[in-house]
Short mmCIF file of C-alpha atoms and ligand atoms in Angstrom, two decimals:
data_model
loop_
_atom_site.label_atom_id
_atom_site.label_comp_id
_atom_site.label_asym_id
_atom_site.label_seq_id
_atom_site.Cartn_x
_atom_site.Cartn_y
_atom_site.Cartn_z
CA MET A 23 24.50 -20.63 13.30
CA SER A 24 24.24 -17.56 15.58
CA ALA A 25 20.80 -15.38 15.78
CA ALA A 26 20.26 -12.28 13.22
CA THR A 27 20.12 -9.35 14.71
CA PRO A 28 16.93 -7.35 14.51
CA GLU A 29 18.35 -4.81 12.44
CA ALA A 30 19.23 -7.55 9.72
CA ILE A 31 15.95 -9.06 10.01
CA ASP A 32 14.57 -5.91 9.15
CA LEU A 33 16.53 -5.12 6.38
CA GLN A 34 15.35 -8.76 5.21
CA GLN A 35 12.04 -8.11 6.07
CA LYS A 36 12.23 -4.43 3.68
CA GLU A 37 14.02 -6.22 0.74
CA ARG A 38 10.64 -9.46 0.98
CA GLU A 39 8.18 -6.19 0.48
CA ILE A 40 10.13 -4.50 -2.30
CA LYS A 41 9.95 -7.53 -4.14
CA LEU A 42 6.41 -8.26 -3.34
CA LEU A 43 5.62 -4.75 -4.61
CA GLU A 44 7.87 -5.43 -7.56
CA GLU A 45 5.95 -8.25 -8.22
CA ARG A 46 2.11 -6.37 -8.38
CA LEU A 47 4.24 -3.27 -10.85
CA GLU A 48 5.07 -6.53 -13.28
CA GLU A 49 1.32 -6.38 -13.99
CA TYR A 50 1.36 -3.51 -16.07
CA PHE A 51 3.94 -1.05 -17.81
CA VAL A 52 2.71 2.54 -17.23
CA PRO A 53 4.02 4.42 -13.76
CA LYS A 54 0.25 5.55 -11.82
CA ASN A 55 0.11 9.09 -11.10
CA VAL A 56 -0.27 9.53 -7.33
CA ALA A 57 -0.98 12.23 -5.94
CA ILE A 58 -0.67 13.47 -1.93
CA ILE A 59 -3.19 15.86 -0.47
CA GLY A 60 -3.86 17.09 2.76
CA PRO A 61 -3.52 20.63 4.96
CA SER A 62 -0.18 22.13 5.37
CA GLY A 63 2.23 21.23 8.00
CA VAL A 64 0.93 17.50 7.97
CA GLY A 65 3.78 15.87 6.64
CA LYS A 66 2.77 15.59 3.01
CA SER A 67 6.11 16.12 1.71
CA SER A 68 7.62 14.44 4.68
CA PHE A 69 5.83 11.54 3.54
CA VAL A 70 6.42 11.55 -0.14
CA ASN A 71 10.42 11.54 0.50
CA SER A 72 9.44 8.81 3.36
CA ILE A 73 7.73 6.55 0.23
CA ILE A 74 10.77 7.10 -1.56
CA ALA A 75 13.47 6.28 1.06
CA SER A 76 11.75 3.00 1.33
CA PHE A 77 11.91 2.12 -2.12
CA SER A 78 15.75 2.87 -1.48
CA SER A 79 18.27 0.66 -0.24
CA LYS A 80 20.67 3.31 0.56
CA CYS A 81 19.67 6.03 2.27
CA TRP A 82 16.67 9.07 2.87
CA ARG A 83 17.43 11.43 0.46
CA GLU A 84 15.64 15.07 -0.01
CA ARG A 85 13.31 14.78 -3.02
CA THR A 86 10.59 17.09 -2.10
CA LYS A 87 10.95 20.41 0.29
CA VAL A 88 9.90 19.65 4.30
CA ALA A 89 8.54 22.61 5.57
CA CYS A 90 10.61 23.78 9.09
CA ILE A 91 7.92 24.26 12.14
CA GLY A 92 7.66 27.27 13.40
CA GLY A 93 9.48 28.98 10.30
CA GLU A 94 8.26 31.27 7.57
CA ALA A 95 8.49 28.43 5.25
CA MET A 96 5.77 26.73 7.37
CA GLN A 97 3.68 27.78 4.74
CA GLY A 98 5.40 26.58 1.86
CA THR A 99 6.13 26.90 -1.67
CA CYS A 100 2.44 25.76 -2.86
CA HIS A 101 3.80 24.20 -6.07
CA LEU A 102 2.51 21.20 -7.07
CA ILE A 103 5.78 18.95 -7.42
CA LYS A 104 5.85 15.74 -9.33
CA THR A 105 8.87 13.30 -9.16
CA ALA A 106 9.29 10.24 -11.44
CA LYS A 107 10.49 6.95 -10.73
CA ASP A 108 13.73 8.03 -12.87
CA GLU A 109 14.56 11.12 -10.23
CA TYR A 110 14.51 9.22 -6.91
CA LEU A 111 15.18 5.32 -8.09
CA ASP A 112 18.81 4.66 -7.48
CA SER A 113 19.27 1.54 -9.21
CA ALA A 114 18.71 0.73 -12.97
CA ARG A 115 17.47 -2.63 -12.29
CA GLN A 116 14.34 -0.81 -10.43
CA LYS A 117 13.64 1.45 -12.76
CA GLU A 118 12.38 -0.81 -15.04
CA TYR A 119 9.43 -1.54 -13.06
CA PRO A 120 6.85 1.13 -12.85
CA TYR A 121 7.32 2.86 -9.85
CA PRO A 122 4.52 5.49 -9.37
CA THR A 123 4.87 8.86 -10.05
CA LEU A 124 4.36 10.91 -7.17
CA ILE A 125 2.75 14.69 -6.82
CA ASP A 126 3.09 16.32 -3.91
CA MET A 127 0.79 19.51 -3.33
CA ASN A 128 1.56 22.21 -0.70
CA GLY A 129 -0.82 24.92 -0.47
CA PHE A 130 -4.52 23.37 0.61
CA GLU A 131 -5.92 24.24 4.05
CA ASN A 132 -9.27 23.16 5.48
CA GLN A 133 -11.64 24.55 2.81
CA SER A 134 -14.59 23.07 0.82
CA THR A 135 -14.96 26.14 -0.85
CA ALA A 136 -15.85 26.48 -5.26
CA ASP A 137 -12.42 27.38 -5.84
CA ILE A 138 -11.05 24.92 -3.58
CA LYS A 139 -12.79 22.31 -5.62
CA GLU A 140 -12.66 23.23 -9.05
CA LEU A 141 -8.86 23.72 -8.66
CA LEU A 142 -8.59 20.07 -7.41
CA ARG A 143 -10.77 19.00 -10.72
CA TYR A 144 -7.73 20.64 -12.49
CA ILE A 145 -5.44 18.81 -10.70
CA LEU A 146 -7.08 15.27 -10.46
CA PHE A 147 -7.52 15.62 -14.60
CA GLY A 148 -3.97 16.28 -14.98
CA LEU A 149 -4.55 20.09 -16.51
CA ILE A 150 -2.18 21.53 -13.46
CA PRO A 151 1.40 21.03 -14.59
CA HIS A 152 4.64 20.24 -12.71
CA GLU A 153 5.73 23.14 -10.57
CA HIS A 154 2.96 25.30 -10.87
CA LYS A 155 2.15 27.68 -8.31
CA LEU A 156 -1.35 26.60 -6.82
CA ARG A 157 -2.03 30.16 -5.25
CA ASP A 158 -1.81 31.34 -9.28
CA ALA A 159 -4.55 29.06 -10.11
CA LEU A 160 -6.81 30.06 -7.40
CA LYS A 161 -5.84 33.80 -8.16
CA ILE A 162 -7.31 33.12 -11.50
CA TYR A 163 -10.63 31.61 -10.17
CA SER A 164 -11.42 34.52 -7.77
CA ASP A 165 -10.19 36.99 -10.81
CA LYS A 166 -11.87 35.49 -13.64
CA GLY A 167 -13.86 32.83 -12.50
CA LEU A 168 -14.16 29.34 -14.59
CA GLU A 169 -13.68 30.63 -17.99
CA GLY A 170 -10.09 32.18 -16.70
CA MET A 171 -9.23 28.62 -15.30
CA LYS A 172 -10.40 27.02 -18.82
CA GLY A 173 -8.60 29.90 -20.92
CA GLU A 174 -5.44 28.77 -18.88
CA TYR A 175 -5.74 25.64 -18.41
CA TYR A 176 -7.68 23.52 -20.82
CA LYS A 177 -4.59 23.93 -23.13
CA ASN A 178 -2.46 22.07 -21.25
CA GLU A 179 -1.73 17.85 -21.87
CA GLU A 180 -3.57 15.87 -19.42
CA ALA A 181 -0.23 14.83 -18.68
CA LEU A 182 -0.36 14.32 -14.84
CA LYS A 183 -3.93 12.34 -14.96
CA VAL A 184 -4.29 11.50 -10.91
CA ASP A 185 -4.59 7.50 -11.07
CA CYS A 186 -4.55 7.30 -6.94
CA LEU A 187 -5.10 10.09 -4.23
CA ILE A 188 -3.46 10.01 -0.60
CA PHE A 189 -5.56 11.85 1.84
CA VAL A 190 -2.83 12.71 4.57
CA THR A 191 -3.42 14.18 8.07
CA SER A 192 -1.73 13.75 10.97
CA THR A 193 -2.54 12.20 14.71
CA THR A 194 -1.70 15.55 16.12
CA THR A 195 -4.21 17.51 14.70
CA VAL A 196 -7.86 18.26 14.14
CA LEU A 197 -9.12 16.21 10.98
CA PRO A 198 -9.27 18.67 8.38
CA GLN A 199 -13.44 18.05 7.71
CA ASN A 200 -13.98 20.29 5.13
CA LEU A 201 -10.88 19.21 3.06
CA MET A 202 -11.53 15.82 3.36
CA ASP A 203 -15.51 16.77 2.43
CA ALA A 204 -13.97 18.53 -0.93
CA VAL A 205 -11.51 15.61 -1.86
CA VAL A 206 -14.44 13.18 -1.24
CA GLN A 207 -17.22 15.17 -3.55
CA VAL A 208 -14.57 15.78 -6.44
CA ALA A 209 -12.55 12.37 -6.30
CA GLN A 210 -15.28 10.14 -5.28
CA LYS A 211 -18.78 11.86 -6.31
CA GLU A 212 -18.18 12.75 -10.05
CA GLU A 213 -18.13 10.81 -13.54
CA ARG A 214 -14.14 9.98 -12.93
CA VAL A 215 -14.19 8.26 -9.91
CA ILE A 216 -10.50 8.07 -8.57
CA PRO A 217 -9.29 5.23 -5.42
CA LEU A 218 -8.59 7.61 -2.93
CA PHE A 219 -6.30 6.11 0.53
CA GLY A 220 -5.67 7.96 3.56
CA VAL A 221 -2.53 8.21 6.12
CA LEU A 222 -1.96 9.58 9.36
CA THR A 223 1.56 10.99 10.27
CA GLN A 224 3.62 11.05 13.41
CA LYS A 225 2.68 7.72 15.01
CA ASP A 226 5.92 8.57 17.26
CA LYS A 227 3.71 11.12 18.70
CA ILE A 228 0.71 9.17 20.06
CA HIS A 229 0.42 9.35 23.69
CA ASP A 230 -3.21 8.85 24.24
CA GLU A 231 -4.14 5.67 22.38
CA GLU A 232 -7.98 5.66 22.81
CA ALA A 233 -8.07 9.33 21.07
CA TYR A 234 -6.16 8.27 18.31
CA LEU A 235 -8.38 5.11 17.71
CA THR A 236 -11.38 7.62 17.73
CA LYS A 237 -9.46 10.14 15.26
CA LYS A 238 -8.77 6.97 12.84
CA LYS A 239 -12.24 5.44 12.84
CA ASP A 240 -13.29 9.28 12.31
CA PHE A 241 -10.94 9.81 9.25
CA CYS A 242 -11.35 5.93 8.16
CA SER A 243 -15.21 6.42 7.85
CA LYS A 244 -15.27 10.38 6.28
CA LEU A 245 -13.18 9.02 3.67
CA GLY A 246 -14.76 5.60 3.30
CA LEU A 247 -11.46 3.68 3.67
CA PRO A 248 -11.20 0.10 4.67
CA GLU A 249 -8.47 -1.36 6.61
CA ASN A 250 -6.31 -2.12 3.41
CA ARG A 251 -6.53 1.75 2.39
CA PHE A 252 -5.35 3.23 5.62
CA LEU A 253 -1.49 3.83 7.16
CA LEU A 254 -0.22 4.61 10.08
CA CYS A 255 3.22 5.63 9.90
CA THR A 256 6.08 7.49 11.41
CA ASN A 257 8.07 9.36 8.69
CA TYR A 258 11.66 10.07 8.12
CA CYS A 259 12.24 13.33 10.24
CA ASP A 260 14.40 15.14 12.24
CA ASP A 261 12.07 13.57 15.38
CA TYR A 262 13.14 10.17 14.55
CA ASP A 263 16.85 10.90 14.08
CA LYS A 264 16.57 11.92 17.51
CA GLU A 265 14.79 8.83 18.74
CA THR A 266 17.53 6.62 17.37
CA GLY A 267 20.66 8.36 17.83
CA HIS A 268 21.35 8.05 13.86
CA SER A 269 21.00 10.19 11.00
CA ARG A 270 18.27 9.60 8.04
CA TRP A 271 21.50 11.15 5.65
CA ASN A 272 23.36 7.90 5.83
CA GLN A 273 20.97 5.10 6.13
CA VAL A 274 17.43 4.14 5.92
CA TYR A 275 15.33 3.08 8.68
CA PRO A 276 13.54 -0.55 7.51
CA ALA A 277 11.15 -0.54 10.60
CA LEU A 278 9.83 2.93 8.88
CA ASP A 279 9.94 1.11 5.36
CA VAL A 280 7.89 -1.73 6.19
CA PRO A 281 4.84 -0.44 6.54
CA ILE A 282 4.96 2.21 3.95
CA LEU A 283 5.79 -0.39 1.64
CA SER A 284 2.86 -2.68 1.88
CA PHE A 285 0.54 0.45 2.04
CA MET A 286 2.29 1.58 -1.46
CA ARG A 287 2.13 -2.30 -2.70
CA GLN A 288 -1.93 -1.46 -2.29
CA VAL A 289 -2.04 1.72 -3.91
CA CYS A 290 0.03 0.47 -6.64
CA ASP A 291 -1.83 -2.57 -6.88
CA VAL A 292 -3.06 -3.06 -11.34
CA GLY A 293 -6.99 -3.80 -9.61
CA ILE A 294 -7.25 -0.36 -7.77
CA LYS A 295 -8.17 1.88 -10.78
CA VAL A 296 -10.12 5.19 -11.72
CA LEU A 297 -13.49 3.97 -12.71
CA GLN A 298 -14.32 6.18 -16.15
CA ASN A 299 -10.82 7.31 -16.82
CA HIS A 300 -11.93 8.32 -20.28
CA ALA A 301 -13.66 11.39 -18.62
CA THR A 302 -12.38 14.70 -19.35
CA LEU A 303 -12.91 18.39 -17.95
CA ARG A 304 -12.04 19.86 -21.43
CA LYS A 305 -14.39 20.60 -24.61
CA GLY A 306 -18.16 20.89 -23.94
CA PRO A 307 -20.26 23.91 -21.83
CA SER A 308 -19.08 25.74 -19.69
CA THR A 309 -19.79 25.55 -15.49
CA THR A 310 -19.31 28.98 -15.17
CA PRO A 311 -23.22 30.24 -14.37
CA GLN A 312 -23.92 28.20 -11.35
CA SER A 313 -20.88 27.50 -10.04
CA GLN A 314 -19.81 31.59 -9.57
CA GLN A 315 -22.36 32.23 -6.56
CA ASP A 316 -24.56 29.17 -5.68
CA PRO A 317 -22.47 26.20 -6.84
CA PRO A 318 -24.51 23.14 -7.75
CA ARG A 319 -23.41 19.49 -6.30
CA ASP A 320 -20.30 19.05 -8.24
CA ALA A 321 -21.76 15.77 -9.25
CA ASP A 322 -24.13 17.67 -11.41
CA LEU A 323 -21.71 19.40 -13.39
CA PRO A 324 -21.65 18.38 -16.68
CA LEU A 325 -18.59 16.34 -17.53
CA ARG A 326 -17.53 16.53 -21.37
CA ASP A 327 -17.40 14.61 -24.60
CA PRO A 328 -14.68 11.45 -24.06
CA PRO A 329 -11.45 12.11 -26.12
CA PRO A 330 -11.39 9.14 -28.58
CA HIS A 331 -9.48 6.26 -26.49
CA VAL A 332 -6.41 5.72 -28.15
CA ASP A 333 -4.51 2.59 -27.38
CA ASN A 334 -1.01 2.67 -26.34
CA SER A 335 -0.40 -0.74 -28.28
CA VAL A 336 -2.26 0.35 -30.97
CA ILE A 337 0.06 3.62 -31.70
CA ASN A 338 3.34 1.36 -31.02
CA VAL A 339 1.67 -1.25 -33.92
CA LEU A 340 1.23 1.71 -36.02
CA ALA A 341 4.91 3.34 -35.39
CA PHE A 342 6.68 -0.21 -36.00
CA ALA A 343 4.31 -0.77 -39.26
CA CYS A 344 5.61 3.03 -40.60
CA LYS A 345 9.15 2.12 -39.81
CA GLY A 346 8.84 -1.42 -41.57
CA LEU A 347 7.07 0.96 -44.64
CA VAL A 348 10.39 3.33 -44.65
CA ILE A 349 12.91 1.02 -44.55
CA ALA A 350 10.88 -1.18 -47.54
CA VAL A 351 10.83 1.59 -49.62
CA LEU A 352 14.49 2.95 -49.32
CA LEU A 353 15.72 -1.12 -49.77
CA TYR A 354 13.84 -1.32 -52.69
CA TRP A 355 15.11 2.01 -54.06
CA ILE A 356 18.62 1.17 -53.32
CA LEU A 357 18.15 -2.28 -54.40
CA THR A 358 16.53 -1.68 -57.67
CA PRO A 359 19.47 -2.45 -60.59
CA PRO A 360 20.24 0.49 -62.83
CA PHE A 361 18.93 -0.85 -65.65
CA ASP A 362 15.60 -2.44 -67.26
CA GLY A 363 15.12 -5.85 -66.01
CA GLN A 364 12.67 -6.86 -68.93
CA GLN A 365 15.04 -5.77 -71.71
CA MET A 366 17.34 -8.09 -69.86
CA VAL A 367 15.07 -10.71 -69.85
CA ASP A 368 14.50 -10.21 -73.67
CA ALA A 369 17.81 -10.13 -74.51
CA CYS A 370 18.33 -13.37 -72.84
CA ALA A 371 15.65 -15.16 -74.25
CA GLN A 372 17.01 -14.20 -77.66
CA PHE A 373 20.23 -15.16 -76.96
CA GLU A 374 18.88 -18.69 -75.88
CA HIS A 375 17.05 -19.10 -79.12
CA LYS A 376 20.12 -18.22 -81.23
CA SER A 377 22.67 -20.20 -79.33
CA GLN A 378 20.21 -23.51 -80.35
CA THR A 379 19.36 -22.60 -83.17
CA LEU A 380 23.13 -21.95 -84.17
CA ASN A 381 24.32 -24.23 -81.88
CA PHE A 382 26.95 -22.32 -79.81
CA SER A 383 27.40 -21.24 -76.45
CA ILE A 384 29.57 -18.36 -74.76
CA PRO A 385 29.45 -19.70 -71.24
CA GLY A 386 29.67 -16.05 -69.61
CA ILE A 387 26.45 -14.90 -70.99
CA LYS A 388 24.96 -18.36 -70.19
CA ASN A 389 25.74 -17.95 -66.58
CA LEU A 390 24.40 -14.37 -66.65
CA CYS A 391 21.01 -15.38 -68.18
CA ASP A 392 21.01 -18.32 -66.19
CA ARG A 393 20.74 -16.38 -62.82
CA ILE A 394 18.69 -13.24 -64.53
CA GLY A 395 16.04 -13.62 -61.40
CA ASP A 396 18.53 -12.74 -59.11
CA ILE A 397 19.26 -9.61 -60.10
CA THR A 398 15.82 -8.28 -61.31
CA GLN A 399 14.19 -6.99 -58.82
CA ARG A 400 11.33 -8.92 -58.53
CA GLN A 401 12.87 -11.81 -57.15
CA LEU A 402 14.36 -9.34 -54.72
CA MET A 403 10.79 -8.54 -52.90
CA THR A 404 10.92 -12.16 -51.08
CA PRO A 405 14.08 -11.67 -49.29
CA LEU A 406 13.93 -7.66 -49.00
CA MET A 407 10.53 -8.05 -47.12
CA SER A 408 11.75 -10.94 -45.09
CA PHE A 409 14.76 -8.62 -44.18
CA VAL A 410 12.07 -6.01 -42.89
CA VAL A 411 10.26 -8.32 -41.08
CA VAL A 412 13.10 -9.67 -39.03
CA ILE A 413 14.55 -6.22 -38.01
CA ILE A 414 10.97 -4.74 -37.11
CA GLY A 415 10.61 -8.42 -34.93
CA ILE A 416 14.11 -8.08 -33.40
CA ASP A 417 12.96 -3.73 -32.61
CA PHE A 418 9.75 -5.67 -31.05
CA VAL A 419 11.37 -8.21 -29.03
CA MET A 420 14.50 -6.71 -27.62
CA PRO A 421 13.24 -4.36 -25.25
CA GLN A 422 11.24 -7.15 -23.55
CA ILE A 423 14.60 -9.41 -23.56
CA ILE A 424 16.71 -6.48 -21.74
CA ARG A 425 13.95 -6.21 -19.64
CA MET A 426 13.49 -9.67 -18.34
CA LEU A 427 17.55 -9.67 -18.12
CA HIS A 428 17.32 -6.57 -15.71
CA ARG A 429 14.58 -8.39 -13.85
CA LEU A 430 17.00 -11.02 -13.32
CA GLY A 431 19.71 -8.72 -11.94
CA ILE A 432 21.66 -9.95 -15.04
N1 GDP B 1131 7.29 13.51 14.88
C1 GDP B 1131 7.37 13.97 13.57
N2 GDP B 1131 7.41 14.67 13.00
C2 GDP B 1131 7.25 14.57 11.52
C3 GDP B 1131 6.38 13.49 10.76
N3 GDP B 1131 5.91 13.79 9.88
C4 GDP B 1131 6.40 14.88 9.56
N4 GDP B 1131 7.05 15.40 10.84
C5 GDP B 1131 7.62 16.95 10.67
O1 GDP B 1131 6.39 18.08 10.67
C6 GDP B 1131 6.94 19.29 9.89
C7 GDP B 1131 6.08 19.21 8.51
O2 GDP B 1131 6.18 18.25 7.62
P1 GDP B 1131 6.27 18.52 6.07
O3 GDP B 1131 6.18 17.36 5.47
O4 GDP B 1131 6.74 19.85 5.50
O5 GDP B 1131 4.59 18.85 6.07
P2 GDP B 1131 3.43 19.46 5.02
O6 GDP B 1131 3.82 20.65 4.85
O7 GDP B 1131 2.36 18.68 4.81
O8 GDP B 1131 3.97 18.76 3.39
C8 GDP B 1131 8.38 18.88 9.41
O9 GDP B 1131 9.04 19.49 10.44
C9 GDP B 1131 8.32 17.42 9.43
O10 GDP B 1131 9.89 17.30 9.63
C10 GDP B 1131 5.98 12.34 11.62
O11 GDP B 1131 5.42 11.35 11.57
N5 GDP B 1131 6.90 12.29 12.88
MG1 MG B 1132 4.77 20.13 1.80
#
């Protein structure tokens, strides 16, 4: 047997990693909202694209815009961009798994000011919608303060409530201590505690191993990251294409994918979850007075009454019950005979009595009267209800069966 090429081994490793990731994803149904934060130019958008490429077996594709170094676009568009699994996955089989929704954020610099922290708070609670310009939110804060922010965003659904936050910076830049401070405070020290991960990009640019190790140590200790929550990686980028002499447009690079995939397996683990997830930013008293000038410790900001927690499975059962009720009422109405069943029963009783006393029989009417129970509505109830239960049961079970077949690759 001929020896496998290094590329083949890498591809096999990648497939193994995807399988391991999917085994983790099998443990729950709703995709996690994973947000990426860090200062501009460190490779956040490249990292989002690299995660997506690592999930793919075809080729890298641009899903979120990468800035070009030195160009005007370097400042980025500063939007919050959500990319859900249905937009980025290639195969129907993979779409059956709750691959994460990735949230790319441009516009944060190395600051830990009150406005940055408040914006971050709104983002983490999912109140800033897809494609919203983060600089607009900061302008609202500077023009109208917290009341302005509340007026603008409290009405939004908590649609993008963040389940996991990845702080990205690069091996080539100075650690953004202020932004790291802000993230630790808002994501880790308030009521709702969000799991934090850290990524250092531009592994390909490390020349001084010792300086890198010092940076990694500082980065991990500042963010409180254990080894399993840290990743050093090279992203899909022009530099890597040049190094390999290939183009990412036409392929994936398993050597870049494998570390990213095993990191994402940690990020997507069902056990890594938000503490006090029910907490909400909405309702209750304003945080305005102190925060406008000398902000209090953010941990002290009052978090408001939690909304009633409604379990999705309860909603599902209620929806099925309503559907069952509607079908039952419709069928009852359709199948009700167009005559009064009781009159028919009485007529048959009289016929029975007369035919016995006068000793005669009319076979057609006798047959009809023998089967009277079948055509009056009361007797229809049992088959009717069984029918409804079977229909609803199929509704409930079919999606699970289809999902299982997809997973088996059928
Ligand atoms: N050499 C190298 N360049 C990278 C890497 N990641 C990103 N870049 C480059 O860094 C620049 C900024 O990347 P971008 O993803 O837009 O950064 P963002 O502003 O944080 O979203 C782009 O030119 C990327 O090609 C990497 O791992 N290695
Ligand atoms: Mg970007």
